[in-house]
PDB file of C-alpha atoms and ligand atoms in Angstrom:
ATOM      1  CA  UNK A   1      12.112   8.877  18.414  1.00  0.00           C
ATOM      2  CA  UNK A   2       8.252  10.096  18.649  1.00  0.00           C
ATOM      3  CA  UNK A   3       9.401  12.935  16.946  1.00  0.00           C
ATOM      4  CA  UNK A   4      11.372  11.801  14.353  1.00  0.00           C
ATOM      5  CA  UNK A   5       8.144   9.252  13.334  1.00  0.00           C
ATOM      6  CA  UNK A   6       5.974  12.264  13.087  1.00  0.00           C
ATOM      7  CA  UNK A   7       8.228  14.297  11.530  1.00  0.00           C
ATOM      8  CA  UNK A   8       8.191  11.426   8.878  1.00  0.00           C
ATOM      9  CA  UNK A   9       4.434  11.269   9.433  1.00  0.00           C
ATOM     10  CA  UNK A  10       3.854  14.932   8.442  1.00  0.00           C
ATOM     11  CA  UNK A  11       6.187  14.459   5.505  1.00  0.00           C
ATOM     12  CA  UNK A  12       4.599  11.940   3.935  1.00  0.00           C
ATOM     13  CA  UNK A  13       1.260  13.805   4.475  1.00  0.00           C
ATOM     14  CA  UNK A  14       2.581  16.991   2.964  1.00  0.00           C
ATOM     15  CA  UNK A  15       3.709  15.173  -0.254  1.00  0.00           C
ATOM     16  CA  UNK A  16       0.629  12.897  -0.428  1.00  0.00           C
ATOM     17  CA  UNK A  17      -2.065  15.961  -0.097  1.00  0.00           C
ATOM     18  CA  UNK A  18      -2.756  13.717   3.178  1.00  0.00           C
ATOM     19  CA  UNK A  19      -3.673  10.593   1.439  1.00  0.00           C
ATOM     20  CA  UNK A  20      -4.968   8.636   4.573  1.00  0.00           C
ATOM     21  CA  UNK A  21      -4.138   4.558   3.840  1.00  0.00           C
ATOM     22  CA  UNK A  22      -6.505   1.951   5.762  1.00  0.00           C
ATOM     23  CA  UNK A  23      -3.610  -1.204   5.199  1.00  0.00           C
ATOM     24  CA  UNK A  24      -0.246  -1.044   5.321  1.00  0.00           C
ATOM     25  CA  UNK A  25       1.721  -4.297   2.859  1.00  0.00           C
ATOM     26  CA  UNK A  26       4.905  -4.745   2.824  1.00  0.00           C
ATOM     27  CA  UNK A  27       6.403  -6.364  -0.111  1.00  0.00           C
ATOM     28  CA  UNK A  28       8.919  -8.785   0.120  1.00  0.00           C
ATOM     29  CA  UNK A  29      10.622 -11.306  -1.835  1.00  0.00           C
ATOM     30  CA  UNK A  30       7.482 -12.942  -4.141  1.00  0.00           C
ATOM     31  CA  UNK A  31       5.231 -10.118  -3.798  1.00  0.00           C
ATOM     32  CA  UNK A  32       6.550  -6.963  -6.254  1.00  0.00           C
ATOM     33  CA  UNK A  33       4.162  -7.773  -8.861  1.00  0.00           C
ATOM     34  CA  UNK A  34       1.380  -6.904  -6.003  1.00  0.00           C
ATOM     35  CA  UNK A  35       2.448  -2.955  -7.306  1.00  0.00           C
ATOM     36  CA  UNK A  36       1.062  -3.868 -10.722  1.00  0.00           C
ATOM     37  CA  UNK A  37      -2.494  -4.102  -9.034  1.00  0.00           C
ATOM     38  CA  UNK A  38      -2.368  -0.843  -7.359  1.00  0.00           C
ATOM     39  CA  UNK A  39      -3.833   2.465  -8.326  1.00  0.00           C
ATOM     40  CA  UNK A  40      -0.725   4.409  -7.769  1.00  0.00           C
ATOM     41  CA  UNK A  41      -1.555   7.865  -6.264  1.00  0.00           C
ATOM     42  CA  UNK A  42       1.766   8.801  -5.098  1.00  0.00           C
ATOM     43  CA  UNK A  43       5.071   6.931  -4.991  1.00  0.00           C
ATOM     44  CA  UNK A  44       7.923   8.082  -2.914  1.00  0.00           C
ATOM     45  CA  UNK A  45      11.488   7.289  -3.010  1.00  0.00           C
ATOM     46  CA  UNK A  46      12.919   6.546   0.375  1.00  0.00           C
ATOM     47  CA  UNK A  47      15.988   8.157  -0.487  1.00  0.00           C
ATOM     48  CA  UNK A  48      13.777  11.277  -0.401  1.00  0.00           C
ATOM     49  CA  UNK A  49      11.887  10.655   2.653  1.00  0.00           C
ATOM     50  CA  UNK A  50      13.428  12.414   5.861  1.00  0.00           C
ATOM     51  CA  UNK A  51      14.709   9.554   8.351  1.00  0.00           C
ATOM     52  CA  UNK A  52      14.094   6.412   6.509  1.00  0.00           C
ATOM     53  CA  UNK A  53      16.512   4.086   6.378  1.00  0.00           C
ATOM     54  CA  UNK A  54      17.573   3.508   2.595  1.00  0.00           C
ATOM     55  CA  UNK A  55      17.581  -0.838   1.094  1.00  0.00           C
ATOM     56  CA  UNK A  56      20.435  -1.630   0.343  1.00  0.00           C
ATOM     57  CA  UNK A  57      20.024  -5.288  -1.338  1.00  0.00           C
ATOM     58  CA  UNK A  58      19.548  -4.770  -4.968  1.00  0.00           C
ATOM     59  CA  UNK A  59      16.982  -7.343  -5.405  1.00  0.00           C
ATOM     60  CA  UNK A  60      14.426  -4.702  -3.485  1.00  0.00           C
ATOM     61  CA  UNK A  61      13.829  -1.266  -4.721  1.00  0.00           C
ATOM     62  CA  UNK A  62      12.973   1.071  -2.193  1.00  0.00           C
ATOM     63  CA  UNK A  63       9.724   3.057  -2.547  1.00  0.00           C
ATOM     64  CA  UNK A  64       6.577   4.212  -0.278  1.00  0.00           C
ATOM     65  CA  UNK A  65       3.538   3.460  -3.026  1.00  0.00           C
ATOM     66  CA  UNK A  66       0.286   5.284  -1.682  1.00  0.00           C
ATOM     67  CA  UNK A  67      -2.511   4.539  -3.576  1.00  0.00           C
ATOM     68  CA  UNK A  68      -5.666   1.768  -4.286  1.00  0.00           C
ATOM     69  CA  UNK A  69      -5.861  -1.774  -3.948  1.00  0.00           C
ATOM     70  CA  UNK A  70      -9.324  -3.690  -4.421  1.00  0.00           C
ATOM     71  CA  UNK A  71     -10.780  -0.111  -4.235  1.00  0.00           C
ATOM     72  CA  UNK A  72      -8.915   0.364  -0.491  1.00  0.00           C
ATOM     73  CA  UNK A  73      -6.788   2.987   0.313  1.00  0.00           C
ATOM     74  CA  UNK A  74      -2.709   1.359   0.627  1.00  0.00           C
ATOM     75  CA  UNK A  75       0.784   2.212   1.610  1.00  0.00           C
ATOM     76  CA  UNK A  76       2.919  -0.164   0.438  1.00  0.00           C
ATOM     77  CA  UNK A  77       6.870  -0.552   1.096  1.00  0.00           C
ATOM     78  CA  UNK A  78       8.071  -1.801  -2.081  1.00  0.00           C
ATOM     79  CA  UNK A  79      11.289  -3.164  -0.650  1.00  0.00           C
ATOM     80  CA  UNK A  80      11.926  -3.324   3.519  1.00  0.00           C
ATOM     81  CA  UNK A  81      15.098  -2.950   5.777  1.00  0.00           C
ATOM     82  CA  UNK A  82      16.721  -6.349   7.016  1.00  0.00           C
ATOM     83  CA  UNK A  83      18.852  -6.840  10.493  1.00  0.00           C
ATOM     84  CA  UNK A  84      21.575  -8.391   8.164  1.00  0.00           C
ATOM     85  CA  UNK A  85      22.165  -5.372   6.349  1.00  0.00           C
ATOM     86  CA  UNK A  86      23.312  -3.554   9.333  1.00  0.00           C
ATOM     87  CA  UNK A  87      20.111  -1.584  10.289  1.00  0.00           C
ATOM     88  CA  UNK A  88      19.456  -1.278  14.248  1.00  0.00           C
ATOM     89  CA  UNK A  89      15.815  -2.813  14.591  1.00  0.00           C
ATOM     90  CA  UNK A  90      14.734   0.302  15.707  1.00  0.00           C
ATOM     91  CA  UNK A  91      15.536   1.604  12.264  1.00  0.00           C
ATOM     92  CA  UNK A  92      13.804  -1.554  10.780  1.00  0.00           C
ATOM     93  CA  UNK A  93      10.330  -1.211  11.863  1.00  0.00           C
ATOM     94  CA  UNK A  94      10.572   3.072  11.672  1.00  0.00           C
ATOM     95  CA  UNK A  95       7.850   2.694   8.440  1.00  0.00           C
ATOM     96  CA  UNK A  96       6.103   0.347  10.492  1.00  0.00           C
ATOM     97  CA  UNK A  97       5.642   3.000  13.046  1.00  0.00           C
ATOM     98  CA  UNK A  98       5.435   5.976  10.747  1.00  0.00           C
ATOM     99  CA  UNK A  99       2.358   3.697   8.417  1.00  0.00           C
ATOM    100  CA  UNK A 100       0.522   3.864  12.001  1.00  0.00           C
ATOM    101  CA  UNK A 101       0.614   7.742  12.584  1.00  0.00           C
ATOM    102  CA  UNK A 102      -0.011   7.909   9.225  1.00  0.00           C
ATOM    103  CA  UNK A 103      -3.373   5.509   9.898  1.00  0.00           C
ATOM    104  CA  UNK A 104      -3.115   2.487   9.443  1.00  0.00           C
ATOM    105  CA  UNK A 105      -5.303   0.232  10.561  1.00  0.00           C
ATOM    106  CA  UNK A 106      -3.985  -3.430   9.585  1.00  0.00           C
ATOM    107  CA  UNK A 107      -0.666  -4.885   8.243  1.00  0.00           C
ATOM    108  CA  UNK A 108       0.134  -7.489   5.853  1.00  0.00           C
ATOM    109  CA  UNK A 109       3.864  -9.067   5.410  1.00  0.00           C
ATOM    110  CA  UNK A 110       5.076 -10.918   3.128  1.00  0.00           C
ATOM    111  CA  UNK A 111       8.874 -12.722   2.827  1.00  0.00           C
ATOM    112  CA  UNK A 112      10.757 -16.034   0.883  1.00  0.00           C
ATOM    113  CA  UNK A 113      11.590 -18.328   3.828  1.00  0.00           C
ATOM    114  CA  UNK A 114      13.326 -21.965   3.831  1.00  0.00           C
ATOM    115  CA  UNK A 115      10.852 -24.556   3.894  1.00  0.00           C
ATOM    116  CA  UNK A 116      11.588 -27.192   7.144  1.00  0.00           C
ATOM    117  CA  UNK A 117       8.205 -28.831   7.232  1.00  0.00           C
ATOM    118  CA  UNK A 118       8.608 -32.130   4.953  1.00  0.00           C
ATOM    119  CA  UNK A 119       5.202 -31.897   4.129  1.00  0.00           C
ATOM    120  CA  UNK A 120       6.048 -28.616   2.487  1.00  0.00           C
ATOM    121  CA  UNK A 121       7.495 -27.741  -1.496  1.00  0.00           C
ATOM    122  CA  UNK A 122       9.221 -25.042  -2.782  1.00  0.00           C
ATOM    123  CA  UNK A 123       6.797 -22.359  -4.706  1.00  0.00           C
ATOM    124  CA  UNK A 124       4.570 -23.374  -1.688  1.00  0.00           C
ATOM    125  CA  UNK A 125       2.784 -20.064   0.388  1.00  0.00           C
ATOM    126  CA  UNK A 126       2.871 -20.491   4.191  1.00  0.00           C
ATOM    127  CA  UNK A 127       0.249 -18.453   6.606  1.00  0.00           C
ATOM    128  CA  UNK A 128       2.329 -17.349   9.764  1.00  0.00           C
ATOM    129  CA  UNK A 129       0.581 -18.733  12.151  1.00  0.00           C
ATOM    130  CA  UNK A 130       3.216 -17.848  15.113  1.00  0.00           C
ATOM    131  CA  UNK A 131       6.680 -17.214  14.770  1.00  0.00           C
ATOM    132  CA  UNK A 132       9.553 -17.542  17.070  1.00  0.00           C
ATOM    133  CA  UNK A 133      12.324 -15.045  17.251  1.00  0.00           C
ATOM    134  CA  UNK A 134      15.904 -15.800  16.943  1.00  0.00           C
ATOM    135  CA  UNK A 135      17.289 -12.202  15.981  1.00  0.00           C
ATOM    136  CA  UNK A 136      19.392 -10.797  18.122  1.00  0.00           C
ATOM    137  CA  UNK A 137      17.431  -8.263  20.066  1.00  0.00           C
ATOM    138  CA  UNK A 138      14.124  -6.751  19.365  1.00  0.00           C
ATOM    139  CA  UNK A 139      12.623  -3.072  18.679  1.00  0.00           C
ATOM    140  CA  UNK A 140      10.717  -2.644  21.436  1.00  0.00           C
ATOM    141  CA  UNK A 141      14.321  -2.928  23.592  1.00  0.00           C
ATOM    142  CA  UNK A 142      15.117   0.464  25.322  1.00  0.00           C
ATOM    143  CA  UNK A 143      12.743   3.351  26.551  1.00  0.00           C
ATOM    144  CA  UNK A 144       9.049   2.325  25.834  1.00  0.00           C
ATOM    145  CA  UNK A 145       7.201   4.507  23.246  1.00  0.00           C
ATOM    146  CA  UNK A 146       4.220   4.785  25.790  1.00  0.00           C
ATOM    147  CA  UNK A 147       2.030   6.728  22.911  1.00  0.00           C
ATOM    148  CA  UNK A 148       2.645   3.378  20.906  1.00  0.00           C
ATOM    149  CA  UNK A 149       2.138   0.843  23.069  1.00  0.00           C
ATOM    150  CA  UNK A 150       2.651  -0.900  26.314  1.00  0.00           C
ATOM    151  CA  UNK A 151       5.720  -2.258  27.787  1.00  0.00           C
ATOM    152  CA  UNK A 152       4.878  -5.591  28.169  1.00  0.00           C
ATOM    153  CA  UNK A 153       2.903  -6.532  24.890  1.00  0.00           C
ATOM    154  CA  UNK A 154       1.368  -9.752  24.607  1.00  0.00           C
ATOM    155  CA  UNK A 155       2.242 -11.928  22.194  1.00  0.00           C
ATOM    156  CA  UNK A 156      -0.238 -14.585  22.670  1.00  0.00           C
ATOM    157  CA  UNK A 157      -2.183 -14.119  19.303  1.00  0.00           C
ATOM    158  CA  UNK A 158       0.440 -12.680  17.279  1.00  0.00           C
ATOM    159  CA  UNK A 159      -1.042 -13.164  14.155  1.00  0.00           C
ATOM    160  CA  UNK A 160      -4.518 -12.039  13.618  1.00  0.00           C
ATOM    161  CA  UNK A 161      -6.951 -15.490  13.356  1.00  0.00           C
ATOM    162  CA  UNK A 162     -10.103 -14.239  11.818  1.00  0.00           C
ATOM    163  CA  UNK A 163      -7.410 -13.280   8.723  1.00  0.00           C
ATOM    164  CA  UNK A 164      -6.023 -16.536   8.864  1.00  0.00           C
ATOM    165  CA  UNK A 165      -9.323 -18.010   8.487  1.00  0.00           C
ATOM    166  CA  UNK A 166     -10.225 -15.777   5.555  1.00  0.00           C
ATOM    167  CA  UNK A 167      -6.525 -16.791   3.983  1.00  0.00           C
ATOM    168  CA  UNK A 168      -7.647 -20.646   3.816  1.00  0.00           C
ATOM    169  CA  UNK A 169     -10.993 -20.008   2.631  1.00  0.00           C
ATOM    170  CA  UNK A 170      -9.600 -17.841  -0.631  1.00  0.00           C
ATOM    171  CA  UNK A 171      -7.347 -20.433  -1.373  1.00  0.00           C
ATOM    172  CA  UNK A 172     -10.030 -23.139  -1.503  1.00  0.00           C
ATOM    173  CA  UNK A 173     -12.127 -21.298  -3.951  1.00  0.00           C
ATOM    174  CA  UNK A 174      -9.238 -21.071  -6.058  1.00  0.00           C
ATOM    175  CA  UNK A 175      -7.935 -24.471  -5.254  1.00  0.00           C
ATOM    176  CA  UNK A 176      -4.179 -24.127  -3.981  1.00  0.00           C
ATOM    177  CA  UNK A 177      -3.069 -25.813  -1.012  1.00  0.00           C
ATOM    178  CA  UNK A 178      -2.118 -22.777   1.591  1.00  0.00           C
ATOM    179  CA  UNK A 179       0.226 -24.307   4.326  1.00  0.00           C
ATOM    180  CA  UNK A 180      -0.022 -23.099   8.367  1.00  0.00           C
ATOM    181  CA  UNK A 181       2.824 -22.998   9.996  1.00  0.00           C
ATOM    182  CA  UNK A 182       5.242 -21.455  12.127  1.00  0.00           C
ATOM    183  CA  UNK A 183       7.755 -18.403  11.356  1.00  0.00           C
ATOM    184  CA  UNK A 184      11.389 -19.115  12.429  1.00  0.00           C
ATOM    185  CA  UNK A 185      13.627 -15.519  12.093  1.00  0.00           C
ATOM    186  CA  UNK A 186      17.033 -15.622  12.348  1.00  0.00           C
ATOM    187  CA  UNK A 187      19.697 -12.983  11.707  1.00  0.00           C
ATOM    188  CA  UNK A 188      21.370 -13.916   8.756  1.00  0.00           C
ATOM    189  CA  UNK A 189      23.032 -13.555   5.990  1.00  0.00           C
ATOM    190  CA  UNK A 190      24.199 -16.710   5.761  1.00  0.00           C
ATOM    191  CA  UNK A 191      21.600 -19.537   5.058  1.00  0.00           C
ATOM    192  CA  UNK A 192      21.678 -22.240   7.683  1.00  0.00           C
ATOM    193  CA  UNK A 193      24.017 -25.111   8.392  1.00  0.00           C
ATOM    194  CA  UNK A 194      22.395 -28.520   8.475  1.00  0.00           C
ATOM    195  CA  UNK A 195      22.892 -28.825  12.199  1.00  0.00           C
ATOM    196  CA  UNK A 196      20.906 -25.276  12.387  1.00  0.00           C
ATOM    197  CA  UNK A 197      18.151 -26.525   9.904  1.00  0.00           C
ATOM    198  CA  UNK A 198      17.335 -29.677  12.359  1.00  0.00           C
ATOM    199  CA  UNK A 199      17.809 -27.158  15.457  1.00  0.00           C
ATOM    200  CA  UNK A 200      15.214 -25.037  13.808  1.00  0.00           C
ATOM    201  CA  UNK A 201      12.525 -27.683  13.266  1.00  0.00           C
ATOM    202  CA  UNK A 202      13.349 -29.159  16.532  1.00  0.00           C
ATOM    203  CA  UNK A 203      12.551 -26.154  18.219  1.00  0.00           C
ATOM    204  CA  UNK A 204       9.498 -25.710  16.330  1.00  0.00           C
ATOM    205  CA  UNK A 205       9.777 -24.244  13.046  1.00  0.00           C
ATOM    206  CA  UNK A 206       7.860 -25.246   9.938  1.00  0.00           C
ATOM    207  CA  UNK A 207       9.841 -22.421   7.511  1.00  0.00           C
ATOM    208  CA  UNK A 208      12.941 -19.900   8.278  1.00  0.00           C
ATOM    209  CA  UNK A 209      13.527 -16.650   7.030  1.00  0.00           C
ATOM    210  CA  UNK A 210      15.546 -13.647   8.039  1.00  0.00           C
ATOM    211  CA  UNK A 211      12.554 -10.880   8.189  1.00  0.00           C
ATOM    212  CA  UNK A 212       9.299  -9.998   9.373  1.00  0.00           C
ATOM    213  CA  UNK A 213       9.324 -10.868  12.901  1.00  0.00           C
ATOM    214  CA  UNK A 214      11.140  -7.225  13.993  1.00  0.00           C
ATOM    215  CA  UNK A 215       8.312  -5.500  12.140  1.00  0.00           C
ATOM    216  CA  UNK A 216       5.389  -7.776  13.437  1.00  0.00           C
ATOM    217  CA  UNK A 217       6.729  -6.998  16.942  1.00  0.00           C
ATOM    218  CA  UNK A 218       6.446  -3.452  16.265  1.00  0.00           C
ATOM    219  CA  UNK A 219       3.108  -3.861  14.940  1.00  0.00           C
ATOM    220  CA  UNK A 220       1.609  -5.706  18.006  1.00  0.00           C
ATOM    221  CA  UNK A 221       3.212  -3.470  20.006  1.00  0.00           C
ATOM    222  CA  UNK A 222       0.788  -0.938  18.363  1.00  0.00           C
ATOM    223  CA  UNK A 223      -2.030  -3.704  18.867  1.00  0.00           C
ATOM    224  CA  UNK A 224      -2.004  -3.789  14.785  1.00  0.00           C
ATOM    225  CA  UNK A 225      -3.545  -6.930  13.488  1.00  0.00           C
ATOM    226  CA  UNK A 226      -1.215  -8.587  11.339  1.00  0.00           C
ATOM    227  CA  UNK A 227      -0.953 -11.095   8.555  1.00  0.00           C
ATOM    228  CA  UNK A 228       1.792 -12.403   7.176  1.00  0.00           C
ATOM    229  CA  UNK A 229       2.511 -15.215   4.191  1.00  0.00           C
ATOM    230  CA  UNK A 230       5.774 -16.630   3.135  1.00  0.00           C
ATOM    231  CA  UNK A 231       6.995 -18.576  -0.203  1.00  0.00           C
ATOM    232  CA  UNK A 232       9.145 -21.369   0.271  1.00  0.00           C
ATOM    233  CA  UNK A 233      11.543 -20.899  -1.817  1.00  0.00           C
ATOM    234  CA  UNK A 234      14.136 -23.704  -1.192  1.00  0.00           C
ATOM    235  CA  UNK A 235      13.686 -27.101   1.082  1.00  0.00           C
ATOM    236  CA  UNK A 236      15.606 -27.423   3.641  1.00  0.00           C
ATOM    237  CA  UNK A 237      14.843 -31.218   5.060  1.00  0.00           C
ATOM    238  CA  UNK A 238      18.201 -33.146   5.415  1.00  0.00           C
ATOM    239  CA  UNK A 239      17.028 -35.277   2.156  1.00  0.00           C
ATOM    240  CA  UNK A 240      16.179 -32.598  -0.048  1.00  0.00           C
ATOM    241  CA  UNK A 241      18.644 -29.852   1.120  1.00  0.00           C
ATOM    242  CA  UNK A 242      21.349 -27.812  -1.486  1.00  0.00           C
ATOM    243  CA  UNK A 243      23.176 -25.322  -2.534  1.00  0.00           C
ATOM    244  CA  UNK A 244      21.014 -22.602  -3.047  1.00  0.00           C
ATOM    245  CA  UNK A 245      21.829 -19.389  -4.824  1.00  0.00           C
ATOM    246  CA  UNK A 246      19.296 -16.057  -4.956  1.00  0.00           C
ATOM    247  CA  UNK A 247      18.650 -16.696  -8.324  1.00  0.00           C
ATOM    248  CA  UNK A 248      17.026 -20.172  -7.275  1.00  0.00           C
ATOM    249  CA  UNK A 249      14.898 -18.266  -4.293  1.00  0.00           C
ATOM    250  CA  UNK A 250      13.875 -15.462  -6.566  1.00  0.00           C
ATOM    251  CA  UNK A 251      13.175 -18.293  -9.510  1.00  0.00           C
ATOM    252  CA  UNK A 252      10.826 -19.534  -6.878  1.00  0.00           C
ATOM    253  CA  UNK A 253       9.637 -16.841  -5.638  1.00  0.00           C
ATOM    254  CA  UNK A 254       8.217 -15.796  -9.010  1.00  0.00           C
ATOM    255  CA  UNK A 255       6.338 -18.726  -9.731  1.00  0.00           C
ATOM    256  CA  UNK A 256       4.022 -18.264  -6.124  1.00  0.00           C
ATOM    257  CA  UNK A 257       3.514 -14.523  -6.927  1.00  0.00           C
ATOM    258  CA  UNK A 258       0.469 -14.669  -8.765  1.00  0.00           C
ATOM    259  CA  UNK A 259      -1.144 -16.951  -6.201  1.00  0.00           C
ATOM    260  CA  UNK A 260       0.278 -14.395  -3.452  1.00  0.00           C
ATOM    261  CA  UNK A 261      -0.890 -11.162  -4.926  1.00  0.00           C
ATOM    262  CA  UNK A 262      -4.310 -12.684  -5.534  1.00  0.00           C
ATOM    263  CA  UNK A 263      -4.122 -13.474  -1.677  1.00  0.00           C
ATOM    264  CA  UNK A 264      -3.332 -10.545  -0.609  1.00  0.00           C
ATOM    265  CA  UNK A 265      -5.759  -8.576  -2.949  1.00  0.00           C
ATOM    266  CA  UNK A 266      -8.424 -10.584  -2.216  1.00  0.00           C
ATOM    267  CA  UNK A 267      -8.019 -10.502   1.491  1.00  0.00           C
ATOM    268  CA  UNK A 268      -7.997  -6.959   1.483  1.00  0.00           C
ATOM    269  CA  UNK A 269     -11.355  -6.972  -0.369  1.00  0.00           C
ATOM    270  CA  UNK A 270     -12.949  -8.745   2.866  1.00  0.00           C
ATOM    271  CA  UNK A 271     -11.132  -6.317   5.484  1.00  0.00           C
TER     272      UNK A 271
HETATM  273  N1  HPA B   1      17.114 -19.698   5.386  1.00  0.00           N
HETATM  274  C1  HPA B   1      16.946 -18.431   5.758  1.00  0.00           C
HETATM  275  N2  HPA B   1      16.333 -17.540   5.015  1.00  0.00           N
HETATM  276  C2  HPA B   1      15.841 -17.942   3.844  1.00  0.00           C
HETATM  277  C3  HPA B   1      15.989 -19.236   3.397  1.00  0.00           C
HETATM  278  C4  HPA B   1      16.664 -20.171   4.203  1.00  0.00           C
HETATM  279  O1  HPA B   1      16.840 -21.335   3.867  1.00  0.00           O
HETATM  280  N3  HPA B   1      15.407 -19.319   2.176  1.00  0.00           N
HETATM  281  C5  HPA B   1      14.912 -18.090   1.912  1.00  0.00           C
HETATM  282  N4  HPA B   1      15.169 -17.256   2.906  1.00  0.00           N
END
């Protein structure tokens, strides 16, 4: 595995004239226009990059975008790699892994989750504050990488406070309410059952989604601060649940990215 990430590693250096990124972003649902903002300096198909897994949902692309953001050097994954679509979570967080030989320094996430908090509305952005994992397994199961990290890692301050801080404070210049909460991942595809939407805030959970987590494991395993936003992109209280369809979560989606992007862009500024 250590060899296959640096053979990825060297790669990606080789085709980049050894571009050397600070933050690693990885777009997800709500977050492609993000790519407008950036400097490209080299864009690479992952279809062309040895040992990355290849997205198959249509609704993400699939490119590595090196280049600047706020004047910082970026590698961006302009579409990621989901349990669901069959993936072993080993192969989901591989550009995790490779982004850290490659440099990296701090990661940013971002995903469209179903809103359980009542105080919460769709188009609303959410600041992981913790998350709780409900995929099966996790990518640090198996033989520890020992160069990447510990086998035990704590998990105690998952996502990276001082960042969190920042988050709230850019959102109160620019007056949008940014919600806290907690991350709930599940496996997917399906969306939830009603019975499974209660479970979830029972146990917890302010918003539900079926990313990030495997990733953010991977990161802290590396002791990589993360931070991570979602967009509510449907409700999922027992009064205000429906049908939803991806058009409606990428309808929603769309309205938050401009207040994401800005986020994210101006978050980076103050890294
Ligand atoms: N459940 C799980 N994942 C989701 C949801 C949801 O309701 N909405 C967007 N992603």
């Amino acid at each position: 595995m250590m060899q296959q990430l640096q053979d990825t590693a060297a790669y990606i250096q080789s085709q980049t004239d050894n571009f050397e990124p600070e933050f690693g972003i990885i777009l997800g649902t709500g977050l492609g226009a993000l790519v407008n903002e950036i400097e490209i300096k080299y864009s690479l198909s992952y279809s062309d990059i040895p040992d990355f897994p290849v997205s198959t949902v249509e609704s993400h692309s699939g490119r590595l975008i090196l280049g600047l953001l706020a004047g910082r050097n970026v590698i961006v994954m302009q579409g990621r790699f989901h349990y669901y679509e069959g993936y072993t979570m080993e192969q989901v967080v591989f550009p995790v892994r490779v982004m850290k030989l490659l440099g990296v320094k701090k990661l940013f996430v971002s995903n469209a989750a179903g809103g359980l908090n009542p105080a919460f509305n769709t188009s609303d952005l959410m600041v992981l504050t913790d998350h709780i994992n409900l995929q099966p397994g996790n990518p640090l199961i198996g033989k520890n990488l020992d160069e990447m990290g510990p086998r035990f890692p704590d998990m105690s301050d998952v996502y990276d406070e001082h960042m969190i801080r920042q988050a709230m404070v850019i959102a109160e210049d620019a007056d949008f309410d940014l919600r806290e909460g907690v991350y709930v991942s599940v496996p997917g595809p399906m969306l939830e059952t009603k019975a499974e939407y209660k479970y979830l805030t029972i146990i917890g959970a302010d918003a539900v989604g079926m990313s990030t987590v495997p990733e953010v494991i991977a990161a802290r395993h590396m002791n990589m601060p993360v931070f991570a936003v979602s967009v509510i992109t449907d409700m999922c209280t027992p009064d205000r649940i429906k049908k939803v369809k991806l058009s409606d979560i990428l309808e929603a989606a769309a309205i938050a990215e401009p207040r994401m992007t800005m986020l994210i862009r101006e978050l980076i500024k103050l890294q």
